[in-house]
């Protein structure tokens, strides 16, 4: 059984059908990426999965349960945690306080060790633990957004373009860390513009165009697929 199962998912904004009945699965332990051009419907798909836009019964199932009508905060409590595009850290709070926000629903004794683990993954955050988040660089804010999500102990971490706006080295670093997080046992669904890096790291991938899934398979196979190379990796056909 898949941890996340999407069946016939549609997302509409008034008369616009942004997602046109897609199927997608993420198995426990997998790292799956969703790639596609601007406006293809990737963010809308993630919004539907995390509960920010409504969906029909049966369209989003997680850990065996139907998520229709379940609000976003309950989905997060059930282990489906999203890191939204644009990071969304609390700019006026310190790094430590932002991490504490990620653990606010928890009352267990593991919060401190989890925070120590986040600081191990992101030593830069440990160095800046008392700094306000708004003064961090873009890459550091992205680390903090991921660290905060980890503090809620996700089963599935859904990330919307974590490398966006970062310099190439910082973008690579973030994607590598996401791969490490996946290796540590967290299932990952990654939406990325940076198709080459995402496909190099993920197990499987889906390609989205105009609200539909047009290709899917092993990430390595897609990396070698001429249609993907031409459309998303900037390589000429032939
Ligand atoms: P991007 O990489 O630019 O975020 P995307 O693949 O994530 O692109 P979406 O943001 O999901 O695509 O957008 C899919 C379509 O839905 C686009 O045509 C977009 O203009 C439209 N859309 C997205 N959000 C809204 C909204 N709140 N109201 C109306 N239309 C929207």
PDB file of C-alpha atoms and ligand atoms in Angstrom:
ATOM      1  CA  UNK A   1       0.000   0.000   0.000  1.00  0.00           C
ATOM      2  CA  UNK A   2       1.226   3.493  -0.843  1.00  0.00           C
ATOM      3  CA  UNK A   3       1.681   6.049   1.912  1.00  0.00           C
ATOM      4  CA  UNK A   4       0.167   8.711  -0.341  1.00  0.00           C
ATOM      5  CA  UNK A   5      -2.334   7.784  -3.007  1.00  0.00           C
ATOM      6  CA  UNK A   6      -3.792  10.350  -5.405  1.00  0.00           C
ATOM      7  CA  UNK A   7      -6.680   9.250  -7.624  1.00  0.00           C
ATOM      8  CA  UNK A   8      -8.391  11.449 -10.231  1.00  0.00           C
ATOM      9  CA  UNK A   9      -7.318  14.604  -8.427  1.00  0.00           C
ATOM     10  CA  UNK A  10      -8.831  17.801  -9.769  1.00  0.00           C
ATOM     11  CA  UNK A  11      -8.124  21.355  -8.669  1.00  0.00           C
ATOM     12  CA  UNK A  12     -10.276  24.215  -9.914  1.00  0.00           C
ATOM     13  CA  UNK A  13      -9.989  27.941  -9.418  1.00  0.00           C
ATOM     14  CA  UNK A  14     -13.402  29.161 -10.530  1.00  0.00           C
ATOM     15  CA  UNK A  15     -13.587  28.202 -14.205  1.00  0.00           C
ATOM     16  CA  UNK A  16      -9.897  27.271 -14.469  1.00  0.00           C
ATOM     17  CA  UNK A  17      -9.079  23.560 -14.206  1.00  0.00           C
ATOM     18  CA  UNK A  18      -5.504  23.725 -12.944  1.00  0.00           C
ATOM     19  CA  UNK A  19      -5.233  19.964 -12.220  1.00  0.00           C
ATOM     20  CA  UNK A  20      -7.231  17.696 -14.514  1.00  0.00           C
ATOM     21  CA  UNK A  21      -7.751  14.369 -12.787  1.00  0.00           C
ATOM     22  CA  UNK A  22      -4.253  13.069 -12.058  1.00  0.00           C
ATOM     23  CA  UNK A  23      -3.107   9.829 -10.418  1.00  0.00           C
ATOM     24  CA  UNK A  24       0.078   9.756  -8.347  1.00  0.00           C
ATOM     25  CA  UNK A  25       1.528   7.518  -5.658  1.00  0.00           C
ATOM     26  CA  UNK A  26       4.310   7.773  -3.139  1.00  0.00           C
ATOM     27  CA  UNK A  27       5.339   4.584  -1.351  1.00  0.00           C
ATOM     28  CA  UNK A  28       6.666   4.591   2.212  1.00  0.00           C
ATOM     29  CA  UNK A  29      10.378   5.384   2.111  1.00  0.00           C
ATOM     30  CA  UNK A  30      10.362   6.679  -1.442  1.00  0.00           C
ATOM     31  CA  UNK A  31      11.611   9.986  -2.764  1.00  0.00           C
ATOM     32  CA  UNK A  32       9.391  11.016  -5.647  1.00  0.00           C
ATOM     33  CA  UNK A  33       9.700  14.213  -7.657  1.00  0.00           C
ATOM     34  CA  UNK A  34       7.163  16.126  -9.693  1.00  0.00           C
ATOM     35  CA  UNK A  35       8.603  18.243 -12.460  1.00  0.00           C
ATOM     36  CA  UNK A  36       7.060  20.470 -15.117  1.00  0.00           C
ATOM     37  CA  UNK A  37       7.046  23.991 -16.533  1.00  0.00           C
ATOM     38  CA  UNK A  38       5.665  27.087 -14.797  1.00  0.00           C
ATOM     39  CA  UNK A  39       1.898  26.888 -14.460  1.00  0.00           C
ATOM     40  CA  UNK A  40       1.730  23.129 -15.124  1.00  0.00           C
ATOM     41  CA  UNK A  41      -0.184  22.598 -11.873  1.00  0.00           C
ATOM     42  CA  UNK A  42       2.547  21.307  -9.550  1.00  0.00           C
ATOM     43  CA  UNK A  43       1.916  23.763  -6.708  1.00  0.00           C
ATOM     44  CA  UNK A  44      -1.837  23.244  -7.031  1.00  0.00           C
ATOM     45  CA  UNK A  45      -1.273  19.503  -6.647  1.00  0.00           C
ATOM     46  CA  UNK A  46       0.717  20.052  -3.452  1.00  0.00           C
ATOM     47  CA  UNK A  47      -1.890  22.483  -2.131  1.00  0.00           C
ATOM     48  CA  UNK A  48      -4.560  19.850  -2.654  1.00  0.00           C
ATOM     49  CA  UNK A  49      -2.459  17.196  -0.937  1.00  0.00           C
ATOM     50  CA  UNK A  50      -1.780  19.404   2.078  1.00  0.00           C
ATOM     51  CA  UNK A  51      -5.394  20.571   2.387  1.00  0.00           C
ATOM     52  CA  UNK A  52      -5.088  24.191   1.267  1.00  0.00           C
ATOM     53  CA  UNK A  53      -7.574  23.688  -1.570  1.00  0.00           C
ATOM     54  CA  UNK A  54     -10.617  21.390  -1.424  1.00  0.00           C
ATOM     55  CA  UNK A  55     -10.722  17.994  -3.147  1.00  0.00           C
ATOM     56  CA  UNK A  56     -13.312  15.321  -3.849  1.00  0.00           C
ATOM     57  CA  UNK A  57     -13.729  12.206  -1.643  1.00  0.00           C
ATOM     58  CA  UNK A  58     -11.128   9.553  -2.455  1.00  0.00           C
ATOM     59  CA  UNK A  59      -8.826  11.906  -4.385  1.00  0.00           C
ATOM     60  CA  UNK A  60      -6.222  12.150  -1.607  1.00  0.00           C
ATOM     61  CA  UNK A  61      -5.580   9.176   0.648  1.00  0.00           C
ATOM     62  CA  UNK A  62      -2.753   9.154   3.191  1.00  0.00           C
ATOM     63  CA  UNK A  63      -1.649   6.283   5.394  1.00  0.00           C
ATOM     64  CA  UNK A  64      -4.831   4.410   4.498  1.00  0.00           C
ATOM     65  CA  UNK A  65      -7.276   7.239   5.294  1.00  0.00           C
ATOM     66  CA  UNK A  66      -9.337   9.504   3.031  1.00  0.00           C
ATOM     67  CA  UNK A  67      -8.250  13.114   3.542  1.00  0.00           C
ATOM     68  CA  UNK A  68     -11.298  14.742   1.909  1.00  0.00           C
ATOM     69  CA  UNK A  69     -12.520  17.541   4.181  1.00  0.00           C
ATOM     70  CA  UNK A  70      -9.625  17.119   6.639  1.00  0.00           C
ATOM     71  CA  UNK A  71      -8.094  20.541   7.401  1.00  0.00           C
ATOM     72  CA  UNK A  72      -4.397  21.220   6.769  1.00  0.00           C
ATOM     73  CA  UNK A  73      -3.370  21.243  10.443  1.00  0.00           C
ATOM     74  CA  UNK A  74      -4.863  17.781  11.003  1.00  0.00           C
ATOM     75  CA  UNK A  75      -3.032  16.456   7.958  1.00  0.00           C
ATOM     76  CA  UNK A  76       0.202  17.821   9.424  1.00  0.00           C
ATOM     77  CA  UNK A  77      -0.579  16.086  12.711  1.00  0.00           C
ATOM     78  CA  UNK A  78      -1.165  12.850  10.822  1.00  0.00           C
ATOM     79  CA  UNK A  79       2.359  13.191   9.416  1.00  0.00           C
ATOM     80  CA  UNK A  80       1.823  14.895   6.060  1.00  0.00           C
ATOM     81  CA  UNK A  81       3.889  18.069   6.359  1.00  0.00           C
ATOM     82  CA  UNK A  82       4.460  20.634   3.638  1.00  0.00           C
ATOM     83  CA  UNK A  83       7.300  23.110   3.153  1.00  0.00           C
ATOM     84  CA  UNK A  84       5.631  25.753   0.976  1.00  0.00           C
ATOM     85  CA  UNK A  85       7.147  27.719  -1.875  1.00  0.00           C
ATOM     86  CA  UNK A  86       8.766  30.888  -0.574  1.00  0.00           C
ATOM     87  CA  UNK A  87       9.703  29.182   2.712  1.00  0.00           C
ATOM     88  CA  UNK A  88       7.317  30.980   5.082  1.00  0.00           C
ATOM     89  CA  UNK A  89       9.559  31.202   8.133  1.00  0.00           C
ATOM     90  CA  UNK A  90       8.549  33.594  10.905  1.00  0.00           C
ATOM     91  CA  UNK A  91      10.866  36.504  10.087  1.00  0.00           C
ATOM     92  CA  UNK A  92      10.741  38.182  13.508  1.00  0.00           C
ATOM     93  CA  UNK A  93      11.284  35.006  15.493  1.00  0.00           C
ATOM     94  CA  UNK A  94      14.698  33.522  16.143  1.00  0.00           C
ATOM     95  CA  UNK A  95      15.912  30.302  14.564  1.00  0.00           C
ATOM     96  CA  UNK A  96      15.269  28.469  17.861  1.00  0.00           C
ATOM     97  CA  UNK A  97      11.752  29.909  18.133  1.00  0.00           C
ATOM     98  CA  UNK A  98      10.939  28.916  14.567  1.00  0.00           C
ATOM     99  CA  UNK A  99      12.021  25.357  15.328  1.00  0.00           C
ATOM    100  CA  UNK A 100       9.918  25.374  18.510  1.00  0.00           C
ATOM    101  CA  UNK A 101       6.882  26.359  16.385  1.00  0.00           C
ATOM    102  CA  UNK A 102       7.412  23.190  14.378  1.00  0.00           C
ATOM    103  CA  UNK A 103       7.104  21.132  17.551  1.00  0.00           C
ATOM    104  CA  UNK A 104       4.265  23.035  19.199  1.00  0.00           C
ATOM    105  CA  UNK A 105       1.785  20.164  19.000  1.00  0.00           C
ATOM    106  CA  UNK A 106       4.250  17.831  20.679  1.00  0.00           C
ATOM    107  CA  UNK A 107       4.643  17.315  24.398  1.00  0.00           C
ATOM    108  CA  UNK A 108       7.060  14.375  24.320  1.00  0.00           C
ATOM    109  CA  UNK A 109      10.573  14.210  25.674  1.00  0.00           C
ATOM    110  CA  UNK A 110      12.122  13.894  22.229  1.00  0.00           C
ATOM    111  CA  UNK A 111      11.807  17.551  21.219  1.00  0.00           C
ATOM    112  CA  UNK A 112      15.307  18.457  22.457  1.00  0.00           C
ATOM    113  CA  UNK A 113      17.053  15.520  20.734  1.00  0.00           C
ATOM    114  CA  UNK A 114      15.130  16.308  17.539  1.00  0.00           C
ATOM    115  CA  UNK A 115      16.304  19.900  17.679  1.00  0.00           C
ATOM    116  CA  UNK A 116      19.856  18.684  18.178  1.00  0.00           C
ATOM    117  CA  UNK A 117      19.421  16.511  15.105  1.00  0.00           C
ATOM    118  CA  UNK A 118      18.193  19.470  13.021  1.00  0.00           C
ATOM    119  CA  UNK A 119      21.299  21.382  14.133  1.00  0.00           C
ATOM    120  CA  UNK A 120      23.408  18.387  13.105  1.00  0.00           C
ATOM    121  CA  UNK A 121      21.839  18.359   9.644  1.00  0.00           C
ATOM    122  CA  UNK A 122      22.146  22.154   9.343  1.00  0.00           C
ATOM    123  CA  UNK A 123      25.181  23.358  11.368  1.00  0.00           C
ATOM    124  CA  UNK A 124      24.590  26.885  10.007  1.00  0.00           C
ATOM    125  CA  UNK A 125      21.336  27.013  11.947  1.00  0.00           C
ATOM    126  CA  UNK A 126      23.104  26.001  15.149  1.00  0.00           C
ATOM    127  CA  UNK A 127      25.582  28.847  14.666  1.00  0.00           C
ATOM    128  CA  UNK A 128      22.700  31.265  14.152  1.00  0.00           C
ATOM    129  CA  UNK A 129      20.218  29.833  16.643  1.00  0.00           C
ATOM    130  CA  UNK A 130      19.497  33.187  18.326  1.00  0.00           C
ATOM    131  CA  UNK A 131      19.438  35.240  15.145  1.00  0.00           C
ATOM    132  CA  UNK A 132      16.039  36.376  13.830  1.00  0.00           C
ATOM    133  CA  UNK A 133      14.978  34.378  10.776  1.00  0.00           C
ATOM    134  CA  UNK A 134      14.459  37.501   8.651  1.00  0.00           C
ATOM    135  CA  UNK A 135      18.192  38.243   8.786  1.00  0.00           C
ATOM    136  CA  UNK A 136      19.203  34.829   7.384  1.00  0.00           C
ATOM    137  CA  UNK A 137      20.237  34.290   3.763  1.00  0.00           C
ATOM    138  CA  UNK A 138      17.787  32.653   1.356  1.00  0.00           C
ATOM    139  CA  UNK A 139      19.531  29.300   1.662  1.00  0.00           C
ATOM    140  CA  UNK A 140      19.538  29.482   5.448  1.00  0.00           C
ATOM    141  CA  UNK A 141      15.817  30.362   5.508  1.00  0.00           C
ATOM    142  CA  UNK A 142      15.157  27.318   3.336  1.00  0.00           C
ATOM    143  CA  UNK A 143      17.160  25.178   5.784  1.00  0.00           C
ATOM    144  CA  UNK A 144      15.107  26.612   8.631  1.00  0.00           C
ATOM    145  CA  UNK A 145      11.809  25.894   6.856  1.00  0.00           C
ATOM    146  CA  UNK A 146      12.884  22.278   6.359  1.00  0.00           C
ATOM    147  CA  UNK A 147      14.206  22.047   9.924  1.00  0.00           C
ATOM    148  CA  UNK A 148      10.922  23.374  11.275  1.00  0.00           C
ATOM    149  CA  UNK A 149       9.010  20.788   9.245  1.00  0.00           C
ATOM    150  CA  UNK A 150      11.268  18.018  10.595  1.00  0.00           C
ATOM    151  CA  UNK A 151      10.462  19.104  14.156  1.00  0.00           C
ATOM    152  CA  UNK A 152       6.907  17.869  13.641  1.00  0.00           C
ATOM    153  CA  UNK A 153       8.238  14.386  12.792  1.00  0.00           C
ATOM    154  CA  UNK A 154       6.713  14.006   9.335  1.00  0.00           C
ATOM    155  CA  UNK A 155       6.020  10.650   7.744  1.00  0.00           C
ATOM    156  CA  UNK A 156       5.874  12.427   4.408  1.00  0.00           C
ATOM    157  CA  UNK A 157       7.604  15.707   3.692  1.00  0.00           C
ATOM    158  CA  UNK A 158       6.189  17.581   0.672  1.00  0.00           C
ATOM    159  CA  UNK A 159       8.436  20.366  -0.594  1.00  0.00           C
ATOM    160  CA  UNK A 160       7.479  23.024  -3.135  1.00  0.00           C
ATOM    161  CA  UNK A 161      10.553  24.148  -5.078  1.00  0.00           C
ATOM    162  CA  UNK A 162      13.023  24.220  -2.196  1.00  0.00           C
ATOM    163  CA  UNK A 163      15.886  25.311  -4.464  1.00  0.00           C
ATOM    164  CA  UNK A 164      14.038  28.308  -5.901  1.00  0.00           C
ATOM    165  CA  UNK A 165      15.958  31.568  -5.775  1.00  0.00           C
ATOM    166  CA  UNK A 166      19.119  29.962  -4.414  1.00  0.00           C
ATOM    167  CA  UNK A 167      22.581  30.168  -5.950  1.00  0.00           C
ATOM    168  CA  UNK A 168      23.553  26.896  -7.700  1.00  0.00           C
ATOM    169  CA  UNK A 169      25.772  25.614  -4.873  1.00  0.00           C
ATOM    170  CA  UNK A 170      23.144  26.347  -2.188  1.00  0.00           C
ATOM    171  CA  UNK A 171      20.478  24.732  -4.384  1.00  0.00           C
ATOM    172  CA  UNK A 172      22.581  21.577  -4.757  1.00  0.00           C
ATOM    173  CA  UNK A 173      23.231  21.477  -1.026  1.00  0.00           C
ATOM    174  CA  UNK A 174      19.537  21.731  -0.150  1.00  0.00           C
ATOM    175  CA  UNK A 175      18.603  18.948  -2.569  1.00  0.00           C
ATOM    176  CA  UNK A 176      21.378  16.706  -1.207  1.00  0.00           C
ATOM    177  CA  UNK A 177      20.140  17.296   2.337  1.00  0.00           C
ATOM    178  CA  UNK A 178      16.611  16.382   1.261  1.00  0.00           C
ATOM    179  CA  UNK A 179      18.024  13.129  -0.129  1.00  0.00           C
ATOM    180  CA  UNK A 180      19.771  12.489   3.214  1.00  0.00           C
ATOM    181  CA  UNK A 181      16.518  13.169   5.089  1.00  0.00           C
ATOM    182  CA  UNK A 182      14.824  10.640   2.819  1.00  0.00           C
ATOM    183  CA  UNK A 183      17.589   8.103   3.532  1.00  0.00           C
ATOM    184  CA  UNK A 184      16.976   8.588   7.246  1.00  0.00           C
ATOM    185  CA  UNK A 185      13.440   7.236   6.727  1.00  0.00           C
ATOM    186  CA  UNK A 186      11.241  10.226   5.818  1.00  0.00           C
ATOM    187  CA  UNK A 187       9.180   9.765   2.650  1.00  0.00           C
ATOM    188  CA  UNK A 188       9.609  12.728   0.288  1.00  0.00           C
ATOM    189  CA  UNK A 189       7.494  14.325  -2.430  1.00  0.00           C
ATOM    190  CA  UNK A 190       9.534  17.018  -4.129  1.00  0.00           C
ATOM    191  CA  UNK A 191       8.261  19.611  -6.603  1.00  0.00           C
ATOM    192  CA  UNK A 192      11.215  21.068  -8.490  1.00  0.00           C
ATOM    193  CA  UNK A 193      12.009  23.340 -11.412  1.00  0.00           C
ATOM    194  CA  UNK A 194      15.571  22.104 -11.217  1.00  0.00           C
ATOM    195  CA  UNK A 195      14.664  18.925 -13.096  1.00  0.00           C
ATOM    196  CA  UNK A 196      18.180  17.605 -13.642  1.00  0.00           C
ATOM    197  CA  UNK A 197      19.140  17.635  -9.947  1.00  0.00           C
ATOM    198  CA  UNK A 198      15.755  16.390  -8.798  1.00  0.00           C
ATOM    199  CA  UNK A 199      15.809  13.454 -11.240  1.00  0.00           C
ATOM    200  CA  UNK A 200      19.374  12.599 -10.256  1.00  0.00           C
ATOM    201  CA  UNK A 201      18.355  12.232  -6.593  1.00  0.00           C
ATOM    202  CA  UNK A 202      14.801  10.850  -6.642  1.00  0.00           C
ATOM    203  CA  UNK A 203      13.685   7.228  -6.972  1.00  0.00           C
ATOM    204  CA  UNK A 204      10.719   7.945  -9.234  1.00  0.00           C
ATOM    205  CA  UNK A 205       9.279  10.976 -10.979  1.00  0.00           C
ATOM    206  CA  UNK A 206       6.166  12.375 -12.629  1.00  0.00           C
ATOM    207  CA  UNK A 207       6.144  14.983 -15.379  1.00  0.00           C
ATOM    208  CA  UNK A 208       3.221  17.401 -15.382  1.00  0.00           C
ATOM    209  CA  UNK A 209       2.015  19.494 -18.324  1.00  0.00           C
ATOM    210  CA  UNK A 210      -1.088  21.687 -18.425  1.00  0.00           C
ATOM    211  CA  UNK A 211      -2.700  19.991 -15.431  1.00  0.00           C
ATOM    212  CA  UNK A 212      -1.992  16.426 -16.541  1.00  0.00           C
ATOM    213  CA  UNK A 213       0.668  13.787 -15.851  1.00  0.00           C
ATOM    214  CA  UNK A 214       2.273  13.114 -19.216  1.00  0.00           C
ATOM    215  CA  UNK A 215       5.178  10.869 -18.188  1.00  0.00           C
ATOM    216  CA  UNK A 216       6.162   8.882 -15.131  1.00  0.00           C
ATOM    217  CA  UNK A 217       8.686   6.240 -14.152  1.00  0.00           C
ATOM    218  CA  UNK A 218      12.054   5.588 -12.584  1.00  0.00           C
ATOM    219  CA  UNK A 219      13.852   8.916 -12.201  1.00  0.00           C
ATOM    220  CA  UNK A 220      16.961   7.602 -13.931  1.00  0.00           C
ATOM    221  CA  UNK A 221      14.978   6.434 -16.931  1.00  0.00           C
ATOM    222  CA  UNK A 222      13.312   9.826 -17.215  1.00  0.00           C
ATOM    223  CA  UNK A 223      16.685  11.540 -16.985  1.00  0.00           C
ATOM    224  CA  UNK A 224      17.675   9.616 -20.107  1.00  0.00           C
ATOM    225  CA  UNK A 225      14.338  10.069 -21.915  1.00  0.00           C
ATOM    226  CA  UNK A 226      14.741  12.289 -25.008  1.00  0.00           C
ATOM    227  CA  UNK A 227      11.353  13.970 -24.358  1.00  0.00           C
ATOM    228  CA  UNK A 228      12.473  14.986 -20.873  1.00  0.00           C
ATOM    229  CA  UNK A 229      15.936  15.988 -22.040  1.00  0.00           C
ATOM    230  CA  UNK A 230      14.527  18.263 -24.699  1.00  0.00           C
ATOM    231  CA  UNK A 231      11.700  19.852 -22.721  1.00  0.00           C
ATOM    232  CA  UNK A 232      13.168  20.087 -19.208  1.00  0.00           C
ATOM    233  CA  UNK A 233      16.927  19.694 -19.381  1.00  0.00           C
ATOM    234  CA  UNK A 234      17.509  22.221 -22.151  1.00  0.00           C
ATOM    235  CA  UNK A 235      19.007  19.733 -24.576  1.00  0.00           C
ATOM    236  CA  UNK A 236      18.375  19.592 -28.311  1.00  0.00           C
ATOM    237  CA  UNK A 237      16.527  16.591 -29.715  1.00  0.00           C
ATOM    238  CA  UNK A 238      18.360  13.978 -31.732  1.00  0.00           C
TER     239      UNK A 238
HETATM  240  P1  LIG B   1       4.781  27.397 -10.748  1.00  0.00           P
HETATM  241  O1  LIG B   1       6.041  26.656 -10.947  1.00  0.00           O
HETATM  242  O2  LIG B   1       4.728  28.700 -11.496  1.00  0.00           O
HETATM  243  O3  LIG B   1       4.328  27.518  -9.317  1.00  0.00           O
HETATM  244  P2  LIG B   1       2.917  25.269 -11.044  1.00  0.00           P
HETATM  245  O4  LIG B   1       3.212  24.118 -11.937  1.00  0.00           O
HETATM  246  O5  LIG B   1       3.152  25.073  -9.619  1.00  0.00           O
HETATM  247  O6  LIG B   1       3.695  26.531 -11.519  1.00  0.00           O
HETATM  248  P3  LIG B   1       0.292  26.141 -10.343  1.00  0.00           P
HETATM  249  O7  LIG B   1       0.829  27.236  -9.490  1.00  0.00           O
HETATM  250  O8  LIG B   1      -0.294  24.983  -9.692  1.00  0.00           O
HETATM  251  O9  LIG B   1       1.419  25.646 -11.339  1.00  0.00           O
HETATM  252  O10 LIG B   1      -0.757  26.779 -11.366  1.00  0.00           O
HETATM  253  C1  LIG B   1      -1.509  26.006 -12.288  1.00  0.00           C
HETATM  254  C2  LIG B   1      -2.497  26.907 -13.017  1.00  0.00           C
HETATM  255  O11 LIG B   1      -3.484  27.401 -12.108  1.00  0.00           O
HETATM  256  C3  LIG B   1      -1.873  28.130 -13.653  1.00  0.00           C
HETATM  257  O12 LIG B   1      -2.537  28.368 -14.876  1.00  0.00           O
HETATM  258  C4  LIG B   1      -2.165  29.226 -12.661  1.00  0.00           C
HETATM  259  O13 LIG B   1      -2.255  30.485 -13.322  1.00  0.00           O
HETATM  260  C5  LIG B   1      -3.499  28.811 -12.092  1.00  0.00           C
HETATM  261  N1  LIG B   1      -3.651  29.245 -10.700  1.00  0.00           N
HETATM  262  C6  LIG B   1      -2.848  28.931  -9.659  1.00  0.00           C
HETATM  263  N2  LIG B   1      -3.292  29.448  -8.501  1.00  0.00           N
HETATM  264  C7  LIG B   1      -4.431  30.120  -8.810  1.00  0.00           C
HETATM  265  C8  LIG B   1      -5.398  30.885  -8.054  1.00  0.00           C
HETATM  266  N3  LIG B   1      -5.267  31.034  -6.732  1.00  0.00           N
HETATM  267  N4  LIG B   1      -6.447  31.414  -8.731  1.00  0.00           N
HETATM  268  C9  LIG B   1      -6.571  31.241 -10.064  1.00  0.00           C
HETATM  269  N5  LIG B   1      -5.721  30.542 -10.824  1.00  0.00           N
HETATM  270  C10 LIG B   1      -4.681  29.990 -10.221  1.00  0.00           C
END
